[in-house]
Amino acid sequence: MQTGIVLETKGATMKKRVLSGIQPTGNIHIGNYLGAIKHWITSQAEFDNIFCIVDLHAITVTQNPKILKSKIRELAGLLFAAGIDRKLSHVFVQSHISAHAELTWILNCLTPMGWMQRMTQFKEKSQKEQVNVGLFDYPALMAADILLYETDLVPVGEDQKQHVELARDIAQRFNSIYGETFKIPEPVIPETGARIMGLDDPTKKMSKSETQQGHAIHLLDSPDVIRSKTMGAVTDSLREIRFDENRPGIYNLLVIYELFTGISRAEIEARFEGKGYADFKKDLADVIIEGLKPLQSRYRDLTADESYIDSLLVEGASKIRPIAEKILTTVKDKVGLG
Ligand code: AMP
Ligand code: TRP
């Protein structure tokens, strides 16, 4: 039985709850925008939405404290500037609601090691860099984020699907041991643009942690920077401008064009028939510059007074804290704590 506090209702039917998280690290790029943020915004009226700025996840990699604080504000500013509407969506900072860390501990204690050891993101990272216990436990914290709010749907990029499935497994395990408590969430993966690739290497996902200049277009990049990164994007030595997945460079650029303009693939191919890559890239740069312009100008307005964003984040957390606390209290009671 579900007993959660209902934030929004649509007539007699309850809206489904969507929850997603995003790390306040690195520079938010068009992959994050097209693969995640844009979907959150376009579907916001249909759902009851919670967006979590996951600072506790961010510190699984050592962060400069000053930069982390400013990145949290920047990310919140970008989300609101991109179109997150406070009447339809709640944006908050993970560490502002201590139930996330508390529930993580309880979930840790019923998650078999084998389940966590299977997580491919951790396996890949641990081969490349020195890792800490927090990074290993990252999926349990993500499960807590999701399960604390009786989430129905979790929109994420493909790379996070396994973590959402783990959250489902953990929820089912808890429910089978202690009785029905958690709602079982579903991952939602966008059909196109689930994976925008790096401009410098189209075989690698565009990532916030890559620092090479030509890798990603960031949401706050100036028109000049956007143009030069787009013109420098790696393609191939063929000529035809077609949506061909076997030609990852041009395919990736075409997908970016498609997602910014909303024009069909056939029409895009027709538009560039007989044209060269340079012509296409020039147009693509214009499309991205124009596409980001309204967001960039709203961002400047919103962040003119620094304390404004902070106040929105305090408000976001205070609205949803009661939901998390209610679930946590139920969980503690069932487990026999307190
Ligand atoms: P991250 O940058 O890993 O914090 O991811 C934030 C959100 O953006 C998640 O939903 C990711 O799956 C999504 N995302 C990250 N990078 C990409 C990308 N290159 N293409 C599409 N979606 C992405
Ligand atoms: N791990 C996710 C990522 O890196 C971010 C995240 C944290 C998240 N908690 C979440 C996403 C809860 C969805 C739901 O992209």
Short mmCIF file of C-alpha atoms and ligand atoms in Angstrom, two decimals:
data_model
loop_
_atom_site.label_atom_id
_atom_site.label_comp_id
_atom_site.label_asym_id
_atom_site.label_seq_id
_atom_site.Cartn_x
_atom_site.Cartn_y
_atom_site.Cartn_z
CA MET A 1 0.00 0.00 0.00
CA GLN A 2 1.30 3.47 -0.88
CA THR A 3 0.93 6.09 1.79
CA GLY A 4 3.06 8.93 0.47
CA ILE A 5 2.27 12.59 0.68
CA VAL A 6 0.87 13.75 -2.63
CA LEU A 7 2.42 16.94 -3.91
CA GLU A 8 0.32 17.46 -6.99
CA THR A 9 -2.83 15.89 -8.28
CA LYS A 10 -4.41 16.20 -11.67
CA GLY A 11 -8.16 15.96 -11.30
CA ALA A 12 -8.89 12.75 -9.52
CA THR A 13 -5.86 10.94 -10.93
CA MET A 14 -2.56 11.17 -9.19
CA LYS A 15 0.32 12.26 -11.36
CA LYS A 16 3.20 9.83 -11.58
CA ARG A 17 6.29 10.93 -9.76
CA VAL A 18 9.50 11.42 -11.69
CA LEU A 19 12.83 11.71 -9.91
CA SER A 20 16.24 12.27 -11.38
CA GLY A 21 19.63 13.32 -10.16
CA ILE A 22 22.52 15.25 -11.61
CA GLN A 23 26.00 15.79 -10.24
CA PRO A 24 27.19 19.34 -9.57
CA THR A 25 30.63 18.71 -11.02
CA GLY A 26 32.39 19.69 -14.21
CA ASN A 27 30.64 21.71 -16.85
CA ILE A 28 27.12 20.82 -17.89
CA HIS A 29 27.20 20.06 -21.60
CA ILE A 30 24.77 19.55 -24.44
CA GLY A 31 24.86 15.78 -23.77
CA ASN A 32 23.40 16.40 -20.31
CA TYR A 33 20.96 18.86 -21.83
CA LEU A 34 19.76 16.72 -24.75
CA GLY A 35 20.02 13.39 -22.94
CA ALA A 36 18.47 14.44 -19.65
CA ILE A 37 17.49 18.03 -18.80
CA LYS A 38 15.45 18.70 -21.95
CA HIS A 39 13.33 15.60 -21.35
CA TRP A 40 12.74 16.58 -17.73
CA ILE A 41 11.46 19.95 -18.91
CA THR A 42 9.25 18.85 -21.78
CA SER A 43 7.45 16.29 -19.62
CA GLN A 44 7.23 18.36 -16.48
CA ALA A 45 3.52 19.22 -16.65
CA GLU A 46 2.59 15.58 -17.03
CA PHE A 47 4.31 14.45 -13.86
CA ASP A 48 5.10 15.38 -10.30
CA ASN A 49 8.84 16.03 -10.58
CA ILE A 50 11.76 15.97 -8.20
CA PHE A 51 15.27 16.90 -9.36
CA CYS A 52 18.12 16.24 -7.01
CA ILE A 53 21.51 17.95 -7.22
CA VAL A 54 23.60 15.07 -5.99
CA ASP A 55 26.43 16.67 -4.03
CA LEU A 56 26.96 13.55 -1.89
CA HIS A 57 27.60 11.60 -5.08
CA ALA A 58 29.96 14.35 -6.23
CA ILE A 59 32.29 13.92 -3.23
CA THR A 60 33.00 10.30 -4.19
CA VAL A 61 35.73 12.11 -6.13
CA THR A 62 37.72 14.70 -4.15
CA GLN A 63 36.32 18.16 -4.79
CA ASN A 64 37.59 21.62 -4.07
CA PRO A 65 35.04 22.83 -1.46
CA LYS A 66 34.70 26.36 -2.87
CA ILE A 67 34.28 25.11 -6.41
CA LEU A 68 31.75 22.48 -5.31
CA LYS A 69 29.59 25.13 -3.64
CA SER A 70 29.68 27.35 -6.70
CA LYS A 71 28.93 24.40 -9.01
CA ILE A 72 25.82 23.54 -6.98
CA ARG A 73 24.51 27.07 -7.51
CA GLU A 74 25.51 27.06 -11.16
CA LEU A 75 23.72 23.78 -11.82
CA ALA A 76 20.56 24.97 -10.04
CA GLY A 77 20.71 28.21 -12.05
CA LEU A 78 21.08 26.24 -15.29
CA LEU A 79 18.15 23.97 -14.47
CA PHE A 80 15.85 26.91 -13.77
CA ALA A 81 17.19 28.79 -16.81
CA ALA A 82 16.62 25.74 -19.01
CA GLY A 83 12.96 25.78 -18.06
CA ILE A 84 12.41 23.90 -14.81
CA ASP A 85 9.23 25.44 -13.41
CA ARG A 86 8.97 25.65 -9.63
CA LYS A 87 5.22 25.13 -9.80
CA LEU A 88 5.67 21.76 -11.47
CA SER A 89 9.06 20.57 -10.23
CA HIS A 90 11.08 20.53 -7.04
CA VAL A 91 14.80 21.14 -7.26
CA PHE A 92 16.88 20.49 -4.15
CA VAL A 93 20.37 19.62 -2.96
CA GLN A 94 20.83 16.04 -1.79
CA SER A 95 22.85 16.89 1.33
CA HIS A 96 20.12 19.28 2.52
CA ILE A 97 17.95 16.28 3.32
CA SER A 98 19.83 13.98 5.68
CA ALA A 99 17.39 11.11 5.08
CA HIS A 100 19.40 10.28 1.91
CA ALA A 101 22.52 9.37 3.86
CA GLU A 102 20.53 7.59 6.59
CA LEU A 103 18.54 5.43 4.21
CA THR A 104 21.73 4.57 2.31
CA TRP A 105 23.13 2.96 5.44
CA ILE A 106 20.04 0.84 5.97
CA LEU A 107 20.04 -0.21 2.30
CA ASN A 108 23.75 -1.07 2.52
CA CYS A 109 22.94 -3.58 5.19
CA LEU A 110 20.60 -5.57 2.99
CA THR A 111 22.44 -5.31 -0.32
CA PRO A 112 24.56 -8.36 -1.17
CA MET A 113 28.16 -7.52 -2.09
CA GLY A 114 27.74 -9.44 -5.36
CA TRP A 115 25.05 -7.04 -6.56
CA MET A 116 27.31 -4.05 -6.08
CA GLN A 117 30.33 -5.82 -7.54
CA ARG A 118 28.43 -6.31 -10.78
CA MET A 119 28.04 -2.56 -11.40
CA THR A 120 29.89 -1.86 -14.64
CA GLN A 121 30.48 1.83 -13.95
CA PHE A 122 32.40 1.00 -10.78
CA LYS A 123 34.26 -1.87 -12.45
CA GLU A 124 35.41 0.45 -15.23
CA LYS A 125 36.39 3.28 -12.90
CA SER A 126 38.25 1.04 -10.49
CA GLN A 127 40.43 -0.24 -13.32
CA LYS A 128 41.47 3.28 -14.26
CA GLU A 129 41.82 5.18 -11.00
CA GLN A 130 42.19 4.75 -7.28
CA VAL A 131 38.72 4.39 -5.85
CA ASN A 132 37.16 4.82 -2.43
CA VAL A 133 34.39 3.07 -0.53
CA GLY A 134 31.96 5.90 -1.34
CA LEU A 135 32.36 5.31 -5.05
CA PHE A 136 31.68 1.60 -4.57
CA ASP A 137 28.56 2.48 -2.57
CA TYR A 138 27.39 5.15 -5.02
CA PRO A 139 24.53 2.98 -6.40
CA ALA A 140 23.09 2.43 -2.89
CA LEU A 141 22.97 6.21 -2.35
CA MET A 142 21.28 6.53 -5.73
CA ALA A 143 18.77 3.86 -4.67
CA ALA A 144 18.05 5.89 -1.53
CA ASP A 145 17.50 9.04 -3.63
CA ILE A 146 14.91 7.20 -5.68
CA LEU A 147 13.18 5.16 -2.98
CA LEU A 148 12.71 8.01 -0.48
CA TYR A 149 10.12 9.71 -2.69
CA GLU A 150 7.89 6.84 -3.86
CA THR A 151 9.25 7.41 -7.34
CA ASP A 152 7.46 5.90 -10.32
CA LEU A 153 9.83 6.91 -13.12
CA VAL A 154 13.54 7.63 -13.27
CA PRO A 155 14.64 9.34 -16.50
CA VAL A 156 18.34 8.68 -17.06
CA GLY A 157 20.84 8.13 -19.81
CA GLU A 158 21.63 4.56 -20.81
CA ASP A 159 24.70 4.49 -18.59
CA GLN A 160 22.59 4.78 -15.45
CA LYS A 161 20.04 2.09 -16.27
CA GLN A 162 21.90 -0.59 -14.36
CA HIS A 163 21.86 1.59 -11.23
CA VAL A 164 18.09 2.08 -11.47
CA GLU A 165 17.66 -1.67 -11.88
CA LEU A 166 19.73 -2.16 -8.76
CA ALA A 167 17.44 0.26 -6.91
CA ARG A 168 14.50 -1.91 -7.98
CA ASP A 169 16.24 -5.06 -6.74
CA ILE A 170 17.06 -3.43 -3.41
CA ALA A 171 13.47 -2.19 -3.01
CA GLN A 172 12.07 -5.64 -3.78
CA ARG A 173 14.44 -7.25 -1.33
CA PHE A 174 13.47 -4.81 1.41
CA ASN A 175 9.77 -5.35 0.67
CA SER A 176 10.13 -9.11 0.77
CA ILE A 177 11.97 -9.07 4.09
CA TYR A 178 10.03 -6.34 5.90
CA GLY A 179 6.73 -6.15 4.01
CA GLU A 180 5.51 -3.73 1.31
CA THR A 181 7.30 -0.42 1.88
CA PHE A 182 8.94 0.90 -1.25
CA LYS A 183 7.37 1.62 -4.59
CA ILE A 184 9.27 -0.13 -7.40
CA PRO A 185 10.68 2.49 -9.80
CA GLU A 186 11.05 2.17 -13.57
CA PRO A 187 13.98 3.56 -15.57
CA VAL A 188 13.03 5.72 -18.56
CA ILE A 189 15.63 5.98 -21.30
CA PRO A 190 15.10 8.59 -24.02
CA GLU A 191 14.97 7.08 -27.51
CA THR A 192 17.23 9.47 -29.35
CA GLY A 193 20.08 11.36 -27.88
CA ALA A 194 20.41 8.91 -25.03
CA ARG A 195 24.12 9.06 -25.73
CA ILE A 196 25.72 12.16 -27.19
CA MET A 197 29.33 11.46 -28.04
CA GLY A 198 32.47 13.56 -27.61
CA LEU A 199 33.19 15.99 -30.45
CA ASP A 200 36.88 15.15 -30.33
CA ASP A 201 36.25 11.40 -30.22
CA PRO A 202 32.81 10.20 -31.33
CA THR A 203 33.44 6.72 -29.96
CA LYS A 204 33.42 8.09 -26.39
CA LYS A 205 30.42 9.49 -24.54
CA MET A 206 30.46 13.26 -24.05
CA SER A 207 31.42 13.56 -20.40
CA LYS A 208 31.64 16.28 -17.78
CA SER A 209 34.93 14.90 -16.54
CA GLU A 210 36.79 15.18 -19.87
CA THR A 211 38.78 18.40 -19.97
CA GLN A 212 40.11 18.63 -23.54
CA GLN A 213 38.95 21.90 -25.13
CA GLY A 214 37.24 20.34 -28.14
CA HIS A 215 35.43 17.54 -26.29
CA ALA A 216 32.11 19.06 -25.25
CA ILE A 217 29.94 22.10 -25.81
CA HIS A 218 29.01 23.52 -22.43
CA LEU A 219 25.71 25.26 -21.83
CA LEU A 220 27.41 28.52 -20.93
CA ASP A 221 29.91 28.52 -23.84
CA SER A 222 30.05 31.75 -25.85
CA PRO A 223 29.00 31.74 -29.54
CA ASP A 224 32.66 31.90 -30.62
CA VAL A 225 33.59 28.91 -28.52
CA ILE A 226 30.56 26.94 -29.75
CA ARG A 227 31.49 27.73 -33.35
CA SER A 228 35.11 26.73 -33.00
CA LYS A 229 34.30 23.49 -31.16
CA THR A 230 31.68 22.56 -33.75
CA MET A 231 33.93 23.32 -36.71
CA GLY A 232 36.69 21.24 -35.09
CA ALA A 233 34.49 18.19 -34.43
CA VAL A 234 35.97 14.92 -35.67
CA THR A 235 34.11 13.39 -38.62
CA ASP A 236 35.43 11.11 -41.37
CA SER A 237 36.79 11.43 -44.89
CA LEU A 238 33.52 10.53 -46.60
CA ARG A 239 31.25 13.19 -48.04
CA GLU A 240 27.61 12.27 -47.74
CA ILE A 241 25.67 13.77 -44.85
CA ARG A 242 23.51 10.89 -43.71
CA PHE A 243 22.29 9.38 -40.43
CA ASP A 244 24.56 6.36 -40.57
CA GLU A 245 25.44 4.87 -37.20
CA ASN A 246 28.53 3.30 -38.70
CA ARG A 247 29.95 6.78 -39.18
CA PRO A 248 29.92 7.89 -35.54
CA GLY A 249 31.31 11.42 -36.01
CA ILE A 250 28.82 12.75 -38.54
CA TYR A 251 26.00 10.67 -37.01
CA ASN A 252 26.56 12.31 -33.61
CA LEU A 253 26.52 15.81 -35.14
CA LEU A 254 23.35 15.01 -37.06
CA VAL A 255 21.65 13.76 -33.90
CA ILE A 256 22.60 17.02 -32.15
CA TYR A 257 21.13 18.94 -35.09
CA GLU A 258 17.97 16.83 -34.99
CA LEU A 259 17.48 17.29 -31.25
CA PHE A 260 18.03 21.06 -31.29
CA THR A 261 15.78 21.69 -34.29
CA GLY A 262 13.13 18.97 -33.99
CA ILE A 263 13.36 18.51 -37.78
CA SER A 264 12.95 14.96 -39.14
CA ARG A 265 15.95 12.94 -40.23
CA ALA A 266 14.77 12.74 -43.84
CA GLU A 267 14.35 16.48 -44.01
CA ILE A 268 17.77 17.13 -42.52
CA GLU A 269 19.39 14.77 -45.03
CA ALA A 270 17.55 16.49 -47.86
CA ARG A 271 18.61 19.91 -46.59
CA PHE A 272 22.30 18.97 -46.77
CA GLU A 273 22.20 16.86 -49.92
CA GLY A 274 25.25 17.67 -52.04
CA LYS A 275 26.69 20.00 -49.36
CA GLY A 276 30.00 19.51 -47.61
CA TYR A 277 30.77 18.89 -43.95
CA ALA A 278 31.93 22.50 -43.48
CA ASP A 279 28.55 23.87 -44.60
CA PHE A 280 26.75 21.48 -42.31
CA LYS A 281 28.96 22.31 -39.35
CA LYS A 282 28.44 26.02 -39.88
CA ASP A 283 24.68 25.53 -39.77
CA LEU A 284 24.96 23.22 -36.80
CA ALA A 285 26.96 25.85 -34.87
CA ASP A 286 24.19 28.40 -35.57
CA VAL A 287 21.54 25.96 -34.43
CA ILE A 288 23.35 25.29 -31.15
CA ILE A 289 24.11 28.98 -30.53
CA GLU A 290 20.47 29.94 -31.13
CA GLY A 291 19.24 26.93 -29.17
CA LEU A 292 21.23 27.92 -26.10
CA LYS A 293 20.69 31.68 -26.31
CA PRO A 294 17.43 31.94 -24.31
CA LEU A 295 18.83 29.66 -21.62
CA GLN A 296 22.03 31.71 -21.35
CA SER A 297 20.19 34.98 -21.03
CA ARG A 298 17.78 33.63 -18.38
CA TYR A 299 20.81 32.24 -16.52
CA ARG A 300 22.41 35.69 -16.37
CA ASP A 301 19.20 37.20 -15.01
CA LEU A 302 18.66 34.49 -12.40
CA THR A 303 22.19 34.59 -11.07
CA ALA A 304 22.57 38.38 -10.94
CA ASP A 305 21.74 38.09 -7.24
CA GLU A 306 23.59 35.03 -5.83
CA SER A 307 21.35 34.59 -2.83
CA TYR A 308 18.28 34.15 -5.01
CA ILE A 309 19.29 30.67 -6.21
CA ASP A 310 20.21 29.69 -2.64
CA SER A 311 16.73 30.69 -1.50
CA LEU A 312 15.13 28.58 -4.24
CA LEU A 313 17.15 25.57 -3.09
CA VAL A 314 16.14 26.05 0.55
CA GLU A 315 12.52 26.25 -0.57
CA GLY A 316 12.89 23.13 -2.77
CA ALA A 317 14.24 21.03 0.11
CA SER A 318 11.69 22.26 2.61
CA LYS A 319 8.81 21.27 0.35
CA ILE A 320 9.88 17.67 -0.14
CA ARG A 321 11.69 16.91 3.14
CA PRO A 322 8.43 15.69 4.74
CA ILE A 323 8.05 12.99 2.08
CA ALA A 324 11.56 11.65 2.68
CA GLU A 325 11.20 11.82 6.46
CA LYS A 326 7.94 9.95 6.40
CA ILE A 327 9.40 7.08 4.36
CA LEU A 328 12.53 6.99 6.48
CA THR A 329 10.47 6.80 9.67
CA THR A 330 8.49 3.88 8.25
CA VAL A 331 11.69 2.13 7.18
CA LYS A 332 13.37 2.60 10.58
CA ASP A 333 10.29 1.32 12.32
CA LYS A 334 10.12 -1.78 10.11
CA VAL A 335 13.80 -2.53 10.61
CA GLY A 336 13.45 -2.10 14.37
CA LEU A 337 15.51 1.06 14.76
CA GLY A 338 14.87 3.79 17.31
P1 AMP B 1 26.30 13.10 -15.36
O1 AMP B 1 26.92 14.05 -16.32
O2 AMP B 1 26.97 11.76 -15.40
O3 AMP B 1 26.09 13.66 -13.97
O4 AMP B 1 24.82 12.80 -15.90
C1 AMP B 1 23.70 13.64 -15.73
C2 AMP B 1 22.58 13.17 -16.64
O5 AMP B 1 22.93 13.40 -18.00
C3 AMP B 1 22.29 11.65 -16.55
O6 AMP B 1 20.92 11.40 -16.75
C4 AMP B 1 23.14 11.08 -17.66
O7 AMP B 1 22.72 9.83 -18.09
C5 AMP B 1 22.96 12.16 -18.73
N1 AMP B 1 24.13 12.21 -19.61
C6 AMP B 1 25.42 12.39 -19.24
N2 AMP B 1 26.24 12.40 -20.32
C7 AMP B 1 25.44 12.19 -21.39
C8 AMP B 1 25.68 12.09 -22.80
N3 AMP B 1 26.90 12.20 -23.32
N4 AMP B 1 24.62 11.89 -23.62
C9 AMP B 1 23.39 11.80 -23.12
N5 AMP B 1 23.08 11.88 -21.80
C10 AMP B 1 24.09 12.08 -20.94
N1 TRP B 2 24.22 8.62 -10.85
C1 TRP B 2 23.51 9.55 -11.68
C2 TRP B 2 24.43 10.05 -12.81
O1 TRP B 2 25.62 10.10 -12.64
C3 TRP B 2 23.02 10.74 -10.90
C4 TRP B 2 22.00 10.34 -9.88
C5 TRP B 2 22.16 10.30 -8.55
C6 TRP B 2 20.67 9.95 -10.16
N2 TRP B 2 21.02 9.94 -7.93
C7 TRP B 2 20.08 9.71 -8.88
C8 TRP B 2 19.94 9.80 -11.32
C9 TRP B 2 18.75 9.28 -8.77
C10 TRP B 2 18.60 9.36 -11.21
C11 TRP B 2 18.04 9.11 -9.94
O2 TRP B 2 23.94 10.41 -13.84
#
